[in-house]
PDB file of C-alpha atoms in Angstrom:
ATOM      1  CA  MET A   1      31.641 -16.266  -6.182  1.00 76.00           C
ATOM      2  CA  SER A   2      31.750 -19.317  -3.906  1.00 92.00           C
ATOM      3  CA  ILE A   3      34.162 -19.487  -0.967  1.00 94.00           C
ATOM      4  CA  ARG A   4      36.148 -22.113  -2.846  1.00 94.00           C
ATOM      5  CA  ASP A   5      36.457 -19.912  -5.921  1.00 95.00           C
ATOM      6  CA  SER A   6      37.355 -16.894  -3.801  1.00 96.00           C
ATOM      7  CA  VAL A   7      40.169 -18.800  -2.073  1.00 96.00           C
ATOM      8  CA  TYR A   8      41.290 -20.215  -5.424  1.00 96.00           C
ATOM      9  CA  GLU A   9      41.520 -16.771  -7.012  1.00 95.00           C
ATOM     10  CA  LYS A  10      43.364 -15.247  -4.036  1.00 96.00           C
ATOM     11  CA  VAL A  11      45.967 -17.998  -3.801  1.00 96.00           C
ATOM     12  CA  LYS A  12      46.332 -18.101  -7.586  1.00 94.00           C
ATOM     13  CA  GLN A  13      47.077 -14.369  -7.683  1.00 91.00           C
ATOM     14  CA  GLU A  14      49.640 -14.714  -4.907  1.00 93.00           C
ATOM     15  CA  ILE A  15      51.392 -17.423  -6.934  1.00 93.00           C
ATOM     16  CA  LEU A  16      51.207 -15.540 -10.238  1.00 88.00           C
ATOM     17  CA  THR A  17      52.524 -12.338  -8.654  1.00 84.00           C
ATOM     18  CA  LEU A  18      55.284 -14.265  -6.823  1.00 86.00           C
ATOM     19  CA  LYS A  19      54.072 -13.379  -3.355  1.00 90.00           C
ATOM     20  CA  LEU A  20      54.142 -17.149  -2.998  1.00 94.00           C
ATOM     21  CA  GLU A  21      57.395 -18.160  -4.683  1.00 91.00           C
ATOM     22  CA  PRO A  22      58.054 -21.540  -6.334  1.00 92.00           C
ATOM     23  CA  MET A  23      58.876 -24.291  -3.814  1.00 91.00           C
ATOM     24  CA  THR A  24      57.143 -22.404  -0.989  1.00 94.00           C
ATOM     25  CA  LYS A  25      55.367 -24.811   1.347  1.00 94.00           C
ATOM     26  CA  ILE A  26      51.714 -23.993   2.045  1.00 95.00           C
ATOM     27  CA  SER A  27      49.045 -25.804   4.037  1.00 94.00           C
ATOM     28  CA  GLU A  28      45.277 -25.963   4.214  1.00 93.00           C
ATOM     29  CA  MET A  29      45.376 -24.826   7.828  1.00 94.00           C
ATOM     30  CA  GLU A  30      47.593 -21.832   7.022  1.00 95.00           C
ATOM     31  CA  ILE A  31      45.376 -20.667   4.153  1.00 96.00           C
ATOM     32  CA  SER A  32      42.136 -21.254   6.058  1.00 96.00           C
ATOM     33  CA  LYS A  33      43.404 -19.060   8.909  1.00 96.00           C
ATOM     34  CA  LYS A  34      44.715 -16.435   6.501  1.00 95.00           C
ATOM     35  CA  PHE A  35      41.369 -16.006   4.744  1.00 95.00           C
ATOM     36  CA  ASP A  36      39.211 -16.923   7.746  1.00 95.00           C
ATOM     37  CA  VAL A  37      37.420 -19.821   6.059  1.00 96.00           C
ATOM     38  CA  SER A  38      36.957 -23.506   6.830  1.00 95.00           C
ATOM     39  CA  ARG A  39      39.394 -26.088   5.468  1.00 94.00           C
ATOM     40  CA  THR A  40      36.896 -27.708   3.093  1.00 95.00           C
ATOM     41  CA  PRO A  41      36.812 -24.876   0.497  1.00 96.00           C
ATOM     42  CA  VAL A  42      40.589 -24.533   0.860  1.00 96.00           C
ATOM     43  CA  ARG A  43      41.011 -28.234   0.086  1.00 95.00           C
ATOM     44  CA  GLU A  44      38.780 -27.833  -2.971  1.00 96.00           C
ATOM     45  CA  ALA A  45      40.711 -24.735  -4.083  1.00 96.00           C
ATOM     46  CA  PHE A  46      43.998 -26.638  -3.696  1.00 96.00           C
ATOM     47  CA  LEU A  47      42.707 -29.388  -5.983  1.00 95.00           C
ATOM     48  CA  LYS A  48      41.836 -26.807  -8.611  1.00 94.00           C
ATOM     49  CA  LEU A  49      45.236 -25.108  -8.267  1.00 95.00           C
ATOM     50  CA  SER A  50      46.877 -28.512  -8.639  1.00 94.00           C
ATOM     51  CA  GLU A  51      44.951 -29.096 -11.871  1.00 90.00           C
ATOM     52  CA  ASP A  52      46.303 -25.742 -13.098  1.00 89.00           C
ATOM     53  CA  GLY A  53      49.850 -26.875 -12.335  1.00 90.00           C
ATOM     54  CA  LEU A  54      50.366 -24.119  -9.777  1.00 94.00           C
ATOM     55  CA  ILE A  55      50.827 -26.318  -6.719  1.00 95.00           C
ATOM     56  CA  GLU A  56      52.019 -29.862  -6.044  1.00 93.00           C
ATOM     57  CA  ILE A  57      50.136 -31.913  -3.467  1.00 89.00           C
ATOM     58  CA  ILE A  58      52.565 -34.547  -2.195  1.00 88.00           C
ATOM     59  CA  PRO A  59      50.948 -37.278  -0.042  1.00 84.00           C
ATOM     60  CA  GLN A  60      52.407 -37.577   3.474  1.00 81.00           C
ATOM     61  CA  SER A  61      54.726 -34.696   2.690  1.00 83.00           C
ATOM     62  CA  GLY A  62      52.782 -31.500   2.089  1.00 89.00           C
ATOM     63  CA  THR A  63      51.847 -28.974  -0.558  1.00 94.00           C
ATOM     64  CA  LEU A  64      54.346 -26.852  -2.468  1.00 94.00           C
ATOM     65  CA  VAL A  65      54.009 -24.027  -4.951  1.00 95.00           C
ATOM     66  CA  SER A  66      55.172 -25.625  -8.192  1.00 94.00           C
ATOM     67  CA  ARG A  67      58.182 -24.538 -10.168  1.00 93.00           C
ATOM     68  CA  ILE A  68      57.723 -23.050 -13.634  1.00 90.00           C
ATOM     69  CA  ASP A  69      57.487 -25.615 -16.432  1.00 88.00           C
ATOM     70  CA  MET A  70      59.131 -24.221 -19.562  1.00 85.00           C
ATOM     71  CA  ASN A  71      57.383 -26.746 -21.811  1.00 86.00           C
ATOM     72  CA  LEU A  72      54.031 -25.337 -20.674  1.00 87.00           C
ATOM     73  CA  VAL A  73      55.370 -21.784 -21.002  1.00 85.00           C
ATOM     74  CA  GLU A  74      56.224 -22.430 -24.640  1.00 86.00           C
ATOM     75  CA  GLU A  75      52.882 -24.094 -25.320  1.00 89.00           C
ATOM     76  CA  GLY A  76      51.060 -21.105 -23.849  1.00 87.00           C
ATOM     77  CA  ARG A  77      53.187 -18.657 -25.816  1.00 87.00           C
ATOM     78  CA  PHE A  78      52.541 -20.627 -29.017  1.00 90.00           C
ATOM     79  CA  VAL A  79      48.761 -20.474 -28.564  1.00 92.00           C
ATOM     80  CA  ARG A  80      48.865 -16.761 -27.722  1.00 92.00           C
ATOM     81  CA  GLU A  81      51.022 -16.006 -30.743  1.00 92.00           C
ATOM     82  CA  LYS A  82      48.673 -17.730 -33.185  1.00 94.00           C
ATOM     83  CA  LEU A  83      45.516 -16.199 -31.749  1.00 96.00           C
ATOM     84  CA  GLU A  84      46.877 -12.704 -31.088  1.00 96.00           C
ATOM     85  CA  LYS A  85      48.262 -12.398 -34.606  1.00 96.00           C
ATOM     86  CA  ALA A  86      44.739 -13.105 -35.830  1.00 97.00           C
ATOM     87  CA  ILE A  87      43.291 -10.630 -33.332  1.00 97.00           C
ATOM     88  CA  VAL A  88      45.522  -7.688 -34.309  1.00 97.00           C
ATOM     89  CA  SER A  89      44.715  -8.386 -37.934  1.00 97.00           C
ATOM     90  CA  GLU A  90      41.008  -8.295 -37.064  1.00 97.00           C
ATOM     91  CA  ALA A  91      41.551  -5.129 -35.005  1.00 97.00           C
ATOM     92  CA  CYS A  92      42.993  -3.392 -38.071  1.00 97.00           C
ATOM     93  CA  ARG A  93      39.700  -4.033 -39.832  1.00 95.00           C
ATOM     94  CA  SER A  94      37.132  -3.607 -37.079  1.00 93.00           C
ATOM     95  CA  PHE A  95      38.359  -1.400 -34.211  1.00 95.00           C
ATOM     96  CA  ASN A  96      36.226   1.684 -33.702  1.00 94.00           C
ATOM     97  CA  ASP A  97      37.220   5.007 -32.145  1.00 95.00           C
ATOM     98  CA  ASP A  98      36.055   3.972 -28.689  1.00 96.00           C
ATOM     99  CA  HIS A  99      38.268   0.885 -28.657  1.00 96.00           C
ATOM    100  CA  LEU A 100      41.210   2.877 -29.997  1.00 97.00           C
ATOM    101  CA  LEU A 101      40.745   5.419 -27.203  1.00 97.00           C
ATOM    102  CA  LYS A 102      40.792   2.650 -24.584  1.00 97.00           C
ATOM    103  CA  LEU A 103      44.060   1.327 -26.005  1.00 97.00           C
ATOM    104  CA  GLU A 104      45.554   4.813 -26.138  1.00 97.00           C
ATOM    105  CA  THR A 105      44.601   5.445 -22.505  1.00 97.00           C
ATOM    106  CA  ASN A 106      46.159   2.146 -21.502  1.00 97.00           C
ATOM    107  CA  LEU A 107      49.396   3.054 -23.294  1.00 96.00           C
ATOM    108  CA  ALA A 108      49.530   6.423 -21.534  1.00 95.00           C
ATOM    109  CA  MET A 109      49.275   4.633 -18.194  1.00 94.00           C
ATOM    110  CA  GLN A 110      52.026   2.214 -19.248  1.00 92.00           C
ATOM    111  CA  GLU A 111      54.381   5.076 -20.066  1.00 90.00           C
ATOM    112  CA  PHE A 112      53.605   6.670 -16.704  1.00 89.00           C
ATOM    113  CA  SER A 113      54.256   3.420 -14.807  1.00 85.00           C
ATOM    114  CA  ILE A 114      57.574   2.424 -16.452  1.00 81.00           C
ATOM    115  CA  GLN A 115      60.124   1.493 -13.770  1.00 69.00           C
ATOM    116  CA  LYS A 116      57.806   2.740 -11.011  1.00 71.00           C
ATOM    117  CA  ASP A 117      55.609  -0.266 -10.241  1.00 73.00           C
ATOM    118  CA  PHE A 118      56.248  -3.601 -11.965  1.00 73.00           C
ATOM    119  CA  THR A 119      52.989  -5.073 -10.649  1.00 76.00           C
ATOM    120  CA  ARG A 120      51.021  -2.220 -12.178  1.00 84.00           C
ATOM    121  CA  MET A 121      53.019  -2.638 -15.404  1.00 83.00           C
ATOM    122  CA  PHE A 122      52.010  -6.289 -15.541  1.00 82.00           C
ATOM    123  CA  GLU A 123      48.344  -5.409 -15.014  1.00 88.00           C
ATOM    124  CA  LEU A 124      48.475  -2.787 -17.773  1.00 92.00           C
ATOM    125  CA  ASP A 125      50.253  -5.220 -20.098  1.00 90.00           C
ATOM    126  CA  GLU A 126      47.527  -7.793 -19.529  1.00 92.00           C
ATOM    127  CA  GLU A 127      44.850  -5.138 -20.019  1.00 96.00           C
ATOM    128  CA  PHE A 128      46.379  -4.051 -23.340  1.00 97.00           C
ATOM    129  CA  HIS A 129      46.104  -7.555 -24.755  1.00 96.00           C
ATOM    130  CA  ARG A 130      42.657  -8.115 -23.236  1.00 97.00           C
ATOM    131  CA  LEU A 131      41.384  -4.906 -24.844  1.00 97.00           C
ATOM    132  CA  LEU A 132      42.468  -6.221 -28.244  1.00 97.00           C
ATOM    133  CA  PHE A 133      40.268  -9.293 -27.825  1.00 97.00           C
ATOM    134  CA  GLN A 134      37.336  -7.407 -26.326  1.00 96.00           C
ATOM    135  CA  GLY A 135      37.447  -4.823 -29.096  1.00 96.00           C
ATOM    136  CA  CYS A 136      37.036  -7.658 -31.611  1.00 97.00           C
ATOM    137  CA  ASN A 137      34.177  -9.232 -29.617  1.00 96.00           C
ATOM    138  CA  LYS A 138      36.411 -12.162 -28.654  1.00 96.00           C
ATOM    139  CA  GLY A 139      36.342 -11.818 -24.877  1.00 95.00           C
ATOM    140  CA  ARG A 140      35.711 -15.531 -24.317  1.00 95.00           C
ATOM    141  CA  THR A 141      38.743 -16.378 -26.451  1.00 95.00           C
ATOM    142  CA  TRP A 142      40.871 -14.227 -24.134  1.00 95.00           C
ATOM    143  CA  GLU A 143      39.519 -16.115 -21.113  1.00 92.00           C
ATOM    144  CA  LEU A 144      40.387 -19.404 -22.806  1.00 90.00           C
ATOM    145  CA  ILE A 145      43.949 -18.231 -23.382  1.00 91.00           C
ATOM    146  CA  GLN A 146      44.279 -17.108 -19.776  1.00 88.00           C
ATOM    147  CA  HIS A 147      43.151 -20.499 -18.523  1.00 84.00           C
ATOM    148  CA  MET A 148      46.030 -22.308 -20.219  1.00 84.00           C
ATOM    149  CA  ASN A 149      48.637 -19.557 -19.811  1.00 87.00           C
ATOM    150  CA  THR A 150      49.320 -19.656 -16.081  1.00 88.00           C
ATOM    151  CA  GLN A 151      52.928 -20.799 -16.560  1.00 88.00           C
ATOM    152  CA  PHE A 152      53.554 -18.178 -19.247  1.00 86.00           C
ATOM    153  CA  ILE A 153      52.091 -15.505 -16.958  1.00 86.00           C
ATOM    154  CA  ARG A 154      54.412 -16.593 -14.144  1.00 88.00           C
ATOM    155  CA  LEU A 155      57.461 -16.242 -16.393  1.00 85.00           C
ATOM    156  CA  ARG A 156      56.314 -12.820 -17.568  1.00 81.00           C
ATOM    157  CA  MET A 157      55.849 -11.650 -13.992  1.00 82.00           C
ATOM    158  CA  LEU A 158      59.287 -12.984 -13.072  1.00 82.00           C
ATOM    159  CA  ARG A 159      60.649 -11.139 -16.072  1.00 77.00           C
ATOM    160  CA  LEU A 160      59.365  -7.864 -14.633  1.00 72.00           C
ATOM    161  CA  HIS A 161      61.163  -8.663 -11.383  1.00 71.00           C
ATOM    162  CA  THR A 162      64.502  -9.138 -13.123  1.00 67.00           C
ATOM    163  CA  GLU A 163      66.912  -6.230 -12.908  1.00 60.00           C
ATOM    164  CA  GLY A 164      68.683  -5.263 -16.120  1.00 55.00           C
ATOM    165  CA  LEU A 165      65.700  -5.846 -18.394  1.00 59.00           C
ATOM    166  CA  ASP A 166      64.499  -2.775 -20.278  1.00 69.00           C
ATOM    167  CA  TRP A 167      60.813  -2.372 -19.570  1.00 75.00           C
ATOM    168  CA  LYS A 168      60.609   0.361 -22.210  1.00 85.00           C
ATOM    169  CA  VAL A 169      60.972  -2.288 -24.921  1.00 86.00           C
ATOM    170  CA  ILE A 170      57.624  -3.803 -23.924  1.00 87.00           C
ATOM    171  CA  VAL A 171      55.842  -0.444 -23.975  1.00 92.00           C
ATOM    172  CA  ASN A 172      57.437   0.639 -27.246  1.00 94.00           C
ATOM    173  CA  GLN A 173      56.281  -2.562 -28.922  1.00 95.00           C
ATOM    174  CA  HIS A 174      52.756  -1.949 -27.656  1.00 96.00           C
ATOM    175  CA  ILE A 175      52.899   1.567 -29.086  1.00 97.00           C
ATOM    176  CA  GLU A 176      54.028   0.253 -32.468  1.00 97.00           C
ATOM    177  CA  ILE A 177      51.243  -2.358 -32.501  1.00 97.00           C
ATOM    178  CA  PHE A 178      48.730   0.387 -31.699  1.00 97.00           C
ATOM    179  CA  LYS A 179      50.129   2.504 -34.536  1.00 97.00           C
ATOM    180  CA  MET A 180      49.729  -0.338 -37.033  1.00 97.00           C
ATOM    181  CA  ILE A 181      46.121  -0.828 -35.907  1.00 97.00           C
ATOM    182  CA  THR A 182      45.314   2.866 -36.369  1.00 97.00           C
ATOM    183  CA  GLU A 183      46.942   2.773 -39.820  1.00 97.00           C
ATOM    184  CA  LYS A 184      45.119  -0.507 -40.619  1.00 97.00           C
ATOM    185  CA  LYS A 185      48.348  -2.280 -41.569  1.00 97.00           C
ATOM    186  CA  ALA A 186      47.362  -5.834 -40.710  1.00 97.00           C
ATOM    187  CA  GLU A 187      50.492  -7.661 -41.925  1.00 96.00           C
ATOM    188  CA  ASP A 188      52.804  -5.288 -40.077  1.00 97.00           C
ATOM    189  CA  ALA A 189      50.689  -5.615 -36.930  1.00 97.00           C
ATOM    190  CA  GLU A 190      50.914  -9.406 -37.097  1.00 97.00           C
ATOM    191  CA  GLU A 191      54.709  -9.290 -37.477  1.00 96.00           C
ATOM    192  CA  LEU A 192      55.027  -6.929 -34.530  1.00 96.00           C
ATOM    193  CA  MET A 193      52.826  -9.115 -32.341  1.00 95.00           C
ATOM    194  CA  GLU A 194      54.854 -12.199 -33.198  1.00 94.00           C
ATOM    195  CA  ALA A 195      58.098 -10.397 -32.281  1.00 92.00           C
ATOM    196  CA  HIS A 196      56.490  -9.074 -29.105  1.00 90.00           C
ATOM    197  CA  LEU A 197      55.451 -12.525 -27.872  1.00 88.00           C
ATOM    198  CA  HIS A 198      58.893 -13.941 -28.737  1.00 85.00           C
ATOM    199  CA  LEU A 199      60.590 -11.320 -26.553  1.00 80.00           C
ATOM    200  CA  VAL A 200      60.542 -13.665 -23.556  1.00 73.00           C
ATOM    201  CA  ASP A 201      62.557 -16.211 -25.574  1.00 71.00           C
ATOM    202  CA  PHE A 202      65.432 -13.754 -25.856  1.00 64.00           C
ATOM    203  CA  GLU A 203      65.372 -12.996 -22.124  1.00 68.00           C
ATOM    204  CA  LYS A 204      64.613 -16.376 -20.576  1.00 74.00           C
ATOM    205  CA  GLY A 205      68.302 -17.235 -20.212  1.00 73.00           C
ATOM    206  CA  THR A 206      68.873 -14.100 -18.126  1.00 76.00           C
ATOM    207  CA  ILE A 207      65.814 -14.882 -16.025  1.00 81.00           C
ATOM    208  CA  ALA A 208      66.838 -18.502 -15.453  1.00 78.00           C
ATOM    209  CA  GLU A 209      70.391 -17.547 -14.493  1.00 80.00           C
ATOM    210  CA  LYS A 210      69.006 -15.287 -11.795  1.00 82.00           C
ATOM    211  CA  TYR A 211      66.304 -17.699 -10.543  1.00 84.00           C
ATOM    212  CA  PRO A 212      67.417 -21.248 -11.493  1.00 85.00           C
ATOM    213  CA  HIS A 213      65.573 -22.821  -8.542  1.00 85.00           C
ATOM    214  CA  TYR A 214      62.261 -21.504  -9.920  1.00 89.00           C
ATOM    215  CA  PHE A 215      62.313 -23.829 -12.948  1.00 89.00           C
ATOM    216  CA  TYR A 216      61.926 -27.502 -13.723  1.00 80.00           C
ATOM    217  CA  ASN A 217      64.831 -29.071 -15.636  1.00 62.00           C
ATOM    218  CA  TYR A 218      66.896 -25.875 -15.547  1.00 53.00           C
ATOM    219  CA  VAL A 219      69.934 -27.324 -17.316  1.00 41.00           C
ATOM    220  CA  HIS A 220      67.978 -29.099 -20.051  1.00 43.00           C
ATOM    221  CA  SER A 221      65.661 -26.181 -20.722  1.00 43.00           C
ATOM    222  CA  PHE A 222      68.207 -23.396 -20.929  1.00 40.00           C
ATOM    223  CA  GLN A 223      71.650 -24.741 -21.797  1.00 42.00           C
ATOM    224  CA  GLN A 224      70.254 -26.008 -25.094  1.00 43.00           C
ATOM    225  CA  SER A 225      68.406 -22.752 -25.910  1.00 42.00           C
TER     226      SER A 225
END
């Protein structure tokens, strides 16, 4: 991995995990000192993060971590829904015992981590969905989804931060999806996945009420939902 890519990945993870919150001001000098690198790879990493919509580079003003764009969140969720419904259907037909064991192990870790470590819960959630794609030999498709889902990922991470949300719902839906795969019930698995990826829609109002300054067009996006 190049220095630029290393800086890009580190800053990206800090934004996705909310260590760098929306509207936080960052600078090339600050990041270069933090990671002990020159400013050139930091500048290149910033350009890439800007292309991802994770930061805003404002001439003569500075660089800010961008707010969450709900239009891009919905677009990302839409793509995931269409592809993951197809993937769980494929999993019902093609998953072998080894892939089922990996999913089962992941679910056991999710149950252990409920309400203990939201960051670990997020990682396990991501791993669950990634394992579905890898088990169907569609690893590159998962990477494609991840590339265009940065805003959706940010909302999901913020969702795990929000008090009052029942994390058990997420895990229970994963368990039900796993059950449908083991029973090879493709249509039921697709319906469960669709409901699972729509869960954020039911909770986004609660999230936005708690963190309105994290979103673009707060009033337009949520008062009409």
